[in-house]
Short mmCIF file of C-alpha atoms and ligand atoms in Angstrom, two decimals:
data_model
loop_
_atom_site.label_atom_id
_atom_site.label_comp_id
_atom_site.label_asym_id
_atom_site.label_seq_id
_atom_site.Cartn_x
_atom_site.Cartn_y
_atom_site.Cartn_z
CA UNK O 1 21.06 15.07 -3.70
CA UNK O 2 17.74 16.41 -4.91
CA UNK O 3 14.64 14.06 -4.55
CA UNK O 4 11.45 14.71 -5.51
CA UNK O 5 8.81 12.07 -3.88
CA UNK O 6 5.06 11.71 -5.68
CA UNK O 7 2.73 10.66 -3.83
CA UNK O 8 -1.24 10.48 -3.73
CA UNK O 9 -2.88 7.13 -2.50
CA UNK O 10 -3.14 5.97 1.51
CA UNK O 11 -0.70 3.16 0.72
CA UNK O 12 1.41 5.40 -0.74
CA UNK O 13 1.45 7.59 2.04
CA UNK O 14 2.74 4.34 4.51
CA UNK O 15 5.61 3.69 1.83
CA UNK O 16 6.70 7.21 1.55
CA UNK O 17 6.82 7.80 5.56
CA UNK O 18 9.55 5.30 5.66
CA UNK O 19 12.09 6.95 3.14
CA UNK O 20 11.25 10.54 4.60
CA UNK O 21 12.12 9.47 8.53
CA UNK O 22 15.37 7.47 6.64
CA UNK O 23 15.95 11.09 5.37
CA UNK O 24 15.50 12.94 8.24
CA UNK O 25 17.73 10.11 10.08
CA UNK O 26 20.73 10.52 7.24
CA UNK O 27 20.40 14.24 7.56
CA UNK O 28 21.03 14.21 10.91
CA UNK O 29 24.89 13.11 10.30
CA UNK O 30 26.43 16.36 9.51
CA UNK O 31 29.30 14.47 7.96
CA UNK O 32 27.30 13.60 5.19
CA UNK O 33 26.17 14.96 1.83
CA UNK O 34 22.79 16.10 2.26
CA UNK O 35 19.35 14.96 0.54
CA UNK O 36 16.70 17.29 0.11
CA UNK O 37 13.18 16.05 -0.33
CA UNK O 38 10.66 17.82 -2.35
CA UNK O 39 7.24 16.27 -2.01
CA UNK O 40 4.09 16.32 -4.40
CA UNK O 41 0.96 14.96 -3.24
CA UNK O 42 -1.46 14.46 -6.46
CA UNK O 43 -4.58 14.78 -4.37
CA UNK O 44 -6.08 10.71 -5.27
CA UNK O 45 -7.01 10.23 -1.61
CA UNK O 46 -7.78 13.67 -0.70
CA UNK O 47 -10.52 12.86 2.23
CA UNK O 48 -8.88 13.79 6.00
CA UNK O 49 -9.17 10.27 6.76
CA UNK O 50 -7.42 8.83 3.74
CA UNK O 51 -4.57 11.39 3.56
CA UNK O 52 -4.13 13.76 6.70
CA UNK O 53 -4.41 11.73 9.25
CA UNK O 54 -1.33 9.81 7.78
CA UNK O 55 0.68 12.76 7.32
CA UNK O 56 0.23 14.05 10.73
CA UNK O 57 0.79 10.48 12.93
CA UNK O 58 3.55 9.11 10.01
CA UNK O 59 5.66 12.20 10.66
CA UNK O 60 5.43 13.23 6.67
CA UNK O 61 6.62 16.41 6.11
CA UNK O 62 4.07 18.68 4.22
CA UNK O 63 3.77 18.30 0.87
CA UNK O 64 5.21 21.06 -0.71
CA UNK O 65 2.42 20.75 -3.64
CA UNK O 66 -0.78 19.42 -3.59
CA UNK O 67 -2.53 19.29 -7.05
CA UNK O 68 -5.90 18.46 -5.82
CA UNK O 69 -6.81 16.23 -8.65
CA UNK O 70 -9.23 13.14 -7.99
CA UNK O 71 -12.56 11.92 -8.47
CA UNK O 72 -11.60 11.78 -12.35
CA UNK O 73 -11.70 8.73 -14.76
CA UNK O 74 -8.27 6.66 -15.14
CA UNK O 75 -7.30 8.56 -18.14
CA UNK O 76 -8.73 12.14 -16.86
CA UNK O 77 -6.69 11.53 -13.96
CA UNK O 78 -3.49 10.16 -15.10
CA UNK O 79 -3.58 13.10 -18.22
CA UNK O 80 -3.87 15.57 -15.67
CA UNK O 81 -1.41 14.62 -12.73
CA UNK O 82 1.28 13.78 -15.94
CA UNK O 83 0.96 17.57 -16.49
CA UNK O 84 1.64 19.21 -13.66
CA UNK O 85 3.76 16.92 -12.40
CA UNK O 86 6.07 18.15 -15.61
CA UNK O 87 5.51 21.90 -14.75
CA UNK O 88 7.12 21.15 -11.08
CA UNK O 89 9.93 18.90 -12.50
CA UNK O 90 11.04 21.42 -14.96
CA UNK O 91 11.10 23.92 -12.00
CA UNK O 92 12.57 21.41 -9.69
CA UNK O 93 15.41 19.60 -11.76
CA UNK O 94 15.69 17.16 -9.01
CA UNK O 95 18.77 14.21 -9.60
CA UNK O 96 16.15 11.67 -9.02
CA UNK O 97 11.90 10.85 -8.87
CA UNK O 98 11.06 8.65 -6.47
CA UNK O 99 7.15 6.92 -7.00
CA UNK O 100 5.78 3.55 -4.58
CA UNK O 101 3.74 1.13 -5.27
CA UNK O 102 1.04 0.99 -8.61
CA UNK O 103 -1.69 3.99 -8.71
CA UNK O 104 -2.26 6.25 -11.31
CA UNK O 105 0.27 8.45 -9.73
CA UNK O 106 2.92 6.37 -9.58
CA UNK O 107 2.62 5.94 -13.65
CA UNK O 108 1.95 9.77 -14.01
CA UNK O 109 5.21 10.71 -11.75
CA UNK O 110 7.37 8.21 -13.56
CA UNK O 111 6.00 8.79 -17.28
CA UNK O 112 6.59 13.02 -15.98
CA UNK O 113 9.91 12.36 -15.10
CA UNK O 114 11.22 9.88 -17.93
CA UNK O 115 9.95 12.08 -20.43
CA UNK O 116 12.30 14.89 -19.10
CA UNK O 117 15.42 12.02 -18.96
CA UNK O 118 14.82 12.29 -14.77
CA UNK O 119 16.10 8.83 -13.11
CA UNK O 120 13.00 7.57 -11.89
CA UNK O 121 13.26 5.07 -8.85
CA UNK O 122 10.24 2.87 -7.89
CA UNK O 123 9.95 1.56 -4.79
CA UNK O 124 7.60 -1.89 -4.55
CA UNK O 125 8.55 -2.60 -8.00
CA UNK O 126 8.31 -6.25 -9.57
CA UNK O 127 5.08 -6.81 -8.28
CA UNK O 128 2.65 -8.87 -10.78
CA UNK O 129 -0.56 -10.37 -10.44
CA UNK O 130 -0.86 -11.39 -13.61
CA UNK O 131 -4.47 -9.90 -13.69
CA UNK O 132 -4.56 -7.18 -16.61
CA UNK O 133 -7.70 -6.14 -15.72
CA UNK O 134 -6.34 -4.38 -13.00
CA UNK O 135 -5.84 -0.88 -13.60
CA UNK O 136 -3.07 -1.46 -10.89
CA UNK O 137 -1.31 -4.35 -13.01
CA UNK O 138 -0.84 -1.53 -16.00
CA UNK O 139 0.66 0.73 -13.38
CA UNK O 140 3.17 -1.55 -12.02
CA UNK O 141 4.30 -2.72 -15.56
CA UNK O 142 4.42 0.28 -17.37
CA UNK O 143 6.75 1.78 -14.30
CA UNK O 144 8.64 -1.13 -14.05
CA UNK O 145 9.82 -0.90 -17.68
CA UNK O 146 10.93 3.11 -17.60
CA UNK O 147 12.59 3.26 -13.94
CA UNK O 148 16.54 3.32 -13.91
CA UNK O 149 16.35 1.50 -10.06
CA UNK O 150 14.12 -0.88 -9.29
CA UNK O 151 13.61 -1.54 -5.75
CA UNK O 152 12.08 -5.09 -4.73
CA UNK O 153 10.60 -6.02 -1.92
CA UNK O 154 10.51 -9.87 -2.57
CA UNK O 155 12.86 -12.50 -4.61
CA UNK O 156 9.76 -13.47 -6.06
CA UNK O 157 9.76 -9.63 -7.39
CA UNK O 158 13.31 -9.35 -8.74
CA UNK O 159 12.29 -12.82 -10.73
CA UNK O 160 9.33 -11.40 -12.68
CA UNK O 161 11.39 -8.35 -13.71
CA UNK O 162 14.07 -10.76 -14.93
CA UNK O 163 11.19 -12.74 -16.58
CA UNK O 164 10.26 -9.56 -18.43
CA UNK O 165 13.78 -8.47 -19.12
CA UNK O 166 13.55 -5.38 -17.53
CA UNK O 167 17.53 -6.14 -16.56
CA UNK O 168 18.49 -6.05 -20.04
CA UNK O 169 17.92 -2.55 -20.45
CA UNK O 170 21.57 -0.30 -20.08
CA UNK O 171 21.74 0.97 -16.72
CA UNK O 172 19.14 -0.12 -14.85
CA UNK O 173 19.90 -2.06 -11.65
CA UNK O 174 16.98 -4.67 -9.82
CA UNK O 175 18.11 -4.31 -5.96
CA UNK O 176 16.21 -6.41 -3.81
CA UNK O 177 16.27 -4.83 -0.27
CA UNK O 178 12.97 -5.55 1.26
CA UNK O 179 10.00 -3.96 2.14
CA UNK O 180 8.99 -0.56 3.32
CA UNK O 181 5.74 -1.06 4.78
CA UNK O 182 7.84 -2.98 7.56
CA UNK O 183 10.08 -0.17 7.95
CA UNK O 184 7.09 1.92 8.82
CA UNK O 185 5.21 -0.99 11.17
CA UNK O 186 8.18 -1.61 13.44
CA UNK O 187 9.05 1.80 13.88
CA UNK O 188 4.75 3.13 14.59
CA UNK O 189 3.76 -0.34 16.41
CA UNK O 190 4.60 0.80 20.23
CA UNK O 191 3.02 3.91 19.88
CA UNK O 192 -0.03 2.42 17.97
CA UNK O 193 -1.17 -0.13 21.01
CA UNK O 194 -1.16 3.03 23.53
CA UNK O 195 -3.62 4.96 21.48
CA UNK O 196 -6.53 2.13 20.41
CA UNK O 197 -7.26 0.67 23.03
CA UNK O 198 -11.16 1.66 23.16
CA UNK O 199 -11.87 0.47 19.83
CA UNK O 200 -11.34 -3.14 20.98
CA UNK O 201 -12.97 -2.73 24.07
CA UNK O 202 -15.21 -5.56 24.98
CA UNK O 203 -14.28 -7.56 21.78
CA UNK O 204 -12.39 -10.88 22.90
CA UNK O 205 -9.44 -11.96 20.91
CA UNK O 206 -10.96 -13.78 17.72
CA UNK O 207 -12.16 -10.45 16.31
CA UNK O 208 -11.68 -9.92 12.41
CA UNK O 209 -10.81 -7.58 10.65
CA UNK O 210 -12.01 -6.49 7.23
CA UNK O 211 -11.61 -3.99 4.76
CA UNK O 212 -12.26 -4.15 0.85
CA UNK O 213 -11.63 -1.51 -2.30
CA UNK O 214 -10.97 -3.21 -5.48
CA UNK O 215 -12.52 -1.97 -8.66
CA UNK O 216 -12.87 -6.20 -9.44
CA UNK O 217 -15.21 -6.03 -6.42
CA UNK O 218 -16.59 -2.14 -6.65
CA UNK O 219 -17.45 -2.38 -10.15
CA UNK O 220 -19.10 -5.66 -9.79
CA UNK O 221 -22.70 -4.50 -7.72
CA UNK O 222 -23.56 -8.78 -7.64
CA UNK O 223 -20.40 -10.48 -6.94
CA UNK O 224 -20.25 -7.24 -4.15
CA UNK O 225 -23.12 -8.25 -3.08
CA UNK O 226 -22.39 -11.99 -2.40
CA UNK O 227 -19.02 -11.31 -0.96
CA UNK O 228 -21.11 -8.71 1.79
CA UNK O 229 -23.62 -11.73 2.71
CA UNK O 230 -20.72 -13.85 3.35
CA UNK O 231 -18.78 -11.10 5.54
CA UNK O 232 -22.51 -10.79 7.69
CA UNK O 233 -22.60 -14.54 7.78
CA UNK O 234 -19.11 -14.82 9.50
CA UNK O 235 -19.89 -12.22 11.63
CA UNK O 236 -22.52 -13.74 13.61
CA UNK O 237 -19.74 -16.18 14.68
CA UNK O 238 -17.27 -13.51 15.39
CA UNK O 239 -16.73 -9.80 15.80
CA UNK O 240 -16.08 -8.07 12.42
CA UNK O 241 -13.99 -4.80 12.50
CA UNK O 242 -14.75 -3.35 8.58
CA UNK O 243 -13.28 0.36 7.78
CA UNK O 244 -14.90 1.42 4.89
CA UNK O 245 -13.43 2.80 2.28
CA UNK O 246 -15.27 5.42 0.97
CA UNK O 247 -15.45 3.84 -2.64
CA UNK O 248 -16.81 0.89 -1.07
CA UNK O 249 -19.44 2.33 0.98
CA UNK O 250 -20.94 4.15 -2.00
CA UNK O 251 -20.78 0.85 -4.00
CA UNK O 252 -22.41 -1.00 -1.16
CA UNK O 253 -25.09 1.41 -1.23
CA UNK O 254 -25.86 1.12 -4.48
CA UNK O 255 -25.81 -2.37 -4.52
CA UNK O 256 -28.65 -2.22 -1.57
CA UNK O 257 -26.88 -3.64 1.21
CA UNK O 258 -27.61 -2.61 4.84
CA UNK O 259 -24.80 -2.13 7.51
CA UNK O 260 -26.59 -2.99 11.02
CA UNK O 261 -26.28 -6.90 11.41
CA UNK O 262 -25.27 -8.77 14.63
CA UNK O 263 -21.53 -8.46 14.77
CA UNK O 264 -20.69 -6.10 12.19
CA UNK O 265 -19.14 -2.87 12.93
CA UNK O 266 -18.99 -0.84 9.88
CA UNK O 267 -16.86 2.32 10.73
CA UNK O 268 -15.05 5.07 8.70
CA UNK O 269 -11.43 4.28 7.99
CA UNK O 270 -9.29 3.84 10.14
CA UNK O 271 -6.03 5.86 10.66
CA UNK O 272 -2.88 3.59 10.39
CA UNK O 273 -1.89 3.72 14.26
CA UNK O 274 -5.30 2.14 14.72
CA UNK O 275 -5.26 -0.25 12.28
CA UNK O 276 -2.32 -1.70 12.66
CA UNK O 277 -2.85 -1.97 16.91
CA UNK O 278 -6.42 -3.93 15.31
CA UNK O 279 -4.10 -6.08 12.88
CA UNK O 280 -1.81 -7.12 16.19
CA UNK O 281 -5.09 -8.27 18.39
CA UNK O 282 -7.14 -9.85 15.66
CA UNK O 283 -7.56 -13.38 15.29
CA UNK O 284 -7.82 -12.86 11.23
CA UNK O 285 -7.51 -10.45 8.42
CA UNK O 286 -10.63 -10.72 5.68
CA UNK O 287 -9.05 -7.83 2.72
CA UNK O 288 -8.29 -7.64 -0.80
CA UNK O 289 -5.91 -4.53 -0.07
CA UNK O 290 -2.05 -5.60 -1.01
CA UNK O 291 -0.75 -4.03 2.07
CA UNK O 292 -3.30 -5.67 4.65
CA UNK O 293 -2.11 -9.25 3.31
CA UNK O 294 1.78 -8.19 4.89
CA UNK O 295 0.81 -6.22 7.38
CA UNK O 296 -1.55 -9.01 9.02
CA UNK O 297 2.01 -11.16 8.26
CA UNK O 298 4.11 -8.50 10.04
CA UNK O 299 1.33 -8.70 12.94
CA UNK O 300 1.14 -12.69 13.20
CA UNK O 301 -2.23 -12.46 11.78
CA UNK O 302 -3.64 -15.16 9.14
CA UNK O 303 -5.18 -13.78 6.46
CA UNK O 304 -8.35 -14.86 4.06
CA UNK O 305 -7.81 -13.07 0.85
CA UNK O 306 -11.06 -12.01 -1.09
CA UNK O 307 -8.81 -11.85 -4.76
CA UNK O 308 -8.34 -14.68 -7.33
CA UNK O 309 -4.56 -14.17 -7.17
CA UNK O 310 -2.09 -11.82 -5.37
CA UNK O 311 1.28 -10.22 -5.62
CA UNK O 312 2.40 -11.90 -2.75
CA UNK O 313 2.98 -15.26 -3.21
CA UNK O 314 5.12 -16.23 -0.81
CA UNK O 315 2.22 -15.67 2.25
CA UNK O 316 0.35 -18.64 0.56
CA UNK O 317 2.89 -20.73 -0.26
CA UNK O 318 3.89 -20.54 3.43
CA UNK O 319 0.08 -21.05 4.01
CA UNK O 320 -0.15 -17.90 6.14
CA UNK O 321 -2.60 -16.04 3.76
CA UNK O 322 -5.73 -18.11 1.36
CA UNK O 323 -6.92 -16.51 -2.00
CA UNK O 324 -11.07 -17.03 -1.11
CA UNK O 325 -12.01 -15.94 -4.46
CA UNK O 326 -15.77 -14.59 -4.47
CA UNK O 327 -18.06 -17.42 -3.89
CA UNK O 328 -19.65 -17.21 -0.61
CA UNK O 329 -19.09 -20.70 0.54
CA UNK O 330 -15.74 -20.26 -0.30
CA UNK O 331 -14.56 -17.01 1.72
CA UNK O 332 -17.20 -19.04 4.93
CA UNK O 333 -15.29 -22.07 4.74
CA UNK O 334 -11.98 -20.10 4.20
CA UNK O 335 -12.54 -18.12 6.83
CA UNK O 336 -12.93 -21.11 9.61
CA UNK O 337 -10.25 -22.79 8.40
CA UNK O 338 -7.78 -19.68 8.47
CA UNK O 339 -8.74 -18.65 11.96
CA UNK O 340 -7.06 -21.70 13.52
CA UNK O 341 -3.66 -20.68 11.23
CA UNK O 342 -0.79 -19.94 13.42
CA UNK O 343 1.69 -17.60 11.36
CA UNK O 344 5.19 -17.92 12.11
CA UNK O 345 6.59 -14.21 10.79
CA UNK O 346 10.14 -14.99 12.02
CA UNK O 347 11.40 -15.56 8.95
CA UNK O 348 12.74 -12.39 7.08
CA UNK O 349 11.08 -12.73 3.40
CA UNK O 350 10.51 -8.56 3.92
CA UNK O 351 14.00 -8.12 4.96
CA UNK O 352 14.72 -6.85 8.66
CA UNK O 353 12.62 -3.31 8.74
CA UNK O 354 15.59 -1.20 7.19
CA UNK O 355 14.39 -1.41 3.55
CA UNK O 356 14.47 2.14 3.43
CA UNK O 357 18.00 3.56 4.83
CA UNK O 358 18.83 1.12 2.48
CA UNK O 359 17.20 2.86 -0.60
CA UNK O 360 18.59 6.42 0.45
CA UNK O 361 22.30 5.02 0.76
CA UNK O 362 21.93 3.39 -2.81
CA UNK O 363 20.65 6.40 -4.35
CA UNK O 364 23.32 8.45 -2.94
CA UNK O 365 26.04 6.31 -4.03
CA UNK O 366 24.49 5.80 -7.68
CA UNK O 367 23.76 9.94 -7.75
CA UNK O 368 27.00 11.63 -6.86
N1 UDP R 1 -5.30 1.25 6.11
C1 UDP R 1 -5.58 2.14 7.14
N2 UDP R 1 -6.87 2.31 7.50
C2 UDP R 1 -7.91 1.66 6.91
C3 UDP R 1 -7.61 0.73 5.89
C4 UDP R 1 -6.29 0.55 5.50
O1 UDP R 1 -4.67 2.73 7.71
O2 UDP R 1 -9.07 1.89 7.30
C5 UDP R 1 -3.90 1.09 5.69
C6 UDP R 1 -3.38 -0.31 5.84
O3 UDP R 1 -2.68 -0.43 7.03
C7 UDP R 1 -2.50 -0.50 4.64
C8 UDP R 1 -2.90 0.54 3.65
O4 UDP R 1 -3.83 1.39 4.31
O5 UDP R 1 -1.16 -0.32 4.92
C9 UDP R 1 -3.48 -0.19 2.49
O6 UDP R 1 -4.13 0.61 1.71
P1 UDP R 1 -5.22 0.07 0.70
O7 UDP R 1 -5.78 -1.19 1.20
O8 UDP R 1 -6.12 1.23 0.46
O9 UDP R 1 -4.35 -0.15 -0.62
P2 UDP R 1 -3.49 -1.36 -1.17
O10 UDP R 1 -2.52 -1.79 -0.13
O11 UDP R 1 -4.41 -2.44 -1.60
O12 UDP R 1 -2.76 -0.78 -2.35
#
């Protein structure tokens, strides 16, 4: 079996390590067919700190191309990724595309491959905020609805691609099998408490940690502005860890914010070995990044969400995760009152961490 993989965004990169070690793991077994992996990287996160530092500590293979395109507007960039993403396909003729998650190259590798009648399977599909606005939201719908497999993460997932009669279509199959990201945690977290160990130095348990990226919050210089006060104001109380992403820290300058206040520590990003041995010893997560909201889950970490809704449900229901909204007072008072929140991450709403072997022995059976 043929596979080409698209890839381009840091989350993306976390998804995509998973299926790749399941591949190297199922290639191992010489009594089985093998499954070659091409990979394309689109360039979206290009910086070394948003892209090779996860390829070299995830264990990605190489991407075999690398379009360098980024920096562009939504359309620019989508237009542009959909058409050389076509030239390699054609030259490929891979049995199957797989794309993760909800970024403009997700929707550019799926639209590439549907176009040419490629299977297309998306892994994190079903995942609605019910937010339009989001450029992500358009992603996630418009992939959902020309995939052949759909691979869910949640129940709540396979439910809004019912809702949207996505199963209705002839031959496409909703398989709910978990999530990747947990895949990729339980195999990295032993080796990720060995190596960041002098970035909590000195910081008592209690620390927080923050990080923030959305174009809701980016794009909005005032409510980014009172959503920064806030995250100094809880600082002063207790440590706060904040990896910048570089979209943020230019929108931060422009809104005129400052970055040296009493308990602050503004950094570059993080790579993922560090931040998930931060997620295990923090005493709460402050994010509006999708994966952060699991991942502090996964670690036993409550989580204040700075969003008006979220994709993942289930977290608040259970109580382990708030949605803050903007308003200052809110995301202060939300952030006492989740600090005290124990999380109990026994239960297995993201399946048991094998989400991805999983995948590989579907698509193999479906395939051939
Ligand atoms: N992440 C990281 N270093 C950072 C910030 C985030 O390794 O400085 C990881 C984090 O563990 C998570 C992923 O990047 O798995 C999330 O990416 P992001 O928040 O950019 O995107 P989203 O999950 O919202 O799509």
């Amino acid at each position: 079996m043929k596979l080409v993989t698209i890839i381009g965004a840091r989350p993306q990169f976390i998804k995509a390590a998973a299926l790749s070690r399941a591949i190297k793991t199922h290639n191992r077994d010489s009594s089985l067919q093998k499954v070659e992996e091409i990979i394309i990287h689109s360039g979206q996160h290009h910086d070394p700190n948003m892209s090779d530092i996860f390829f070299s500590s995830l264990e990605i293979p190489l991407p075999d191309y690398t379009l360098g395109i980024h920096n562009l507007s939504h359309g620019a960039m989508t237009g542009q990724m959909l058409e050389k993403i076509e030239q390699i396909l054609l030259h490929e003729a891979p049995d199957v595309v797989l794309v993760y998650g909800d970024t403009n190259t997700t929707l550019a590798g799926a639209l590439a491959a549907a176009k040419l009648h490629i299977p297309v399977a998306h892994v994190e599909a079903g995942l609605r905020s019910f937010n339009r606005a989001m450029p992500e939201e358009i992603n996630r719908i418009l992939t959902d609805h020309i995939a052949q497999w759909l691979f869910c993460p949640t129940q709540v997932a396979v439910k809004n691609l019912q809702a949207e009669g996505v199963d209705q279509r002839a031959g496409v199959e909703i398989i709910h099998n978990g999530d990747v990201m947990l895949d990729t945690m339980r195999y990295f977290i032993n080796k990720a408490s060995r190596i960041t160990l002098d970035r909590r130095k000195g910081s008592v348990d209690g620390y927080i940690v923050c990080t923030l990226h959305r174009a809701e919050l980016t794009d909005d210089l005032e409510r980014l502005r009172d959503v920064f006060t806030s995250i100094v104001s809880i600082a002063k109380e207790h440590p706060v860890f904040f990896p910048l992403h570089p979209r943020t820290r230019k929108a931060l300058d422009k809104a005129g914010c400052t970055f040296d206040h009493p308990g602050l520590e503004i950094m570059e990003p993080v790579g993922y070995l560090e931040m998930i041995d931060l997620l295990h010893h923090a005493g709460l997560v402050i994010t509006d990044s999708g994966g952060l909201q699991k991942e502090a889950f996964f670690s036993g970490t409550p989580c204040l969400t700075i969003r008006e809704e979220t994709e993942w449900t289930e977290l608040v229901e259970a109580g382990f995760n708030r949605l803050a909204g903007y308003a200052p007072e809110s995301i202060v008072a939300g952030a006492k009152a989740m600090a005290t929140v124990t999380v109990d991450n026994s239960s297995f709403i993201y399946g048991d961490g094998t989400a991805s072997q999983s995948i590989i022995a579907t698509l193999l059976r479906r395939i051939h």
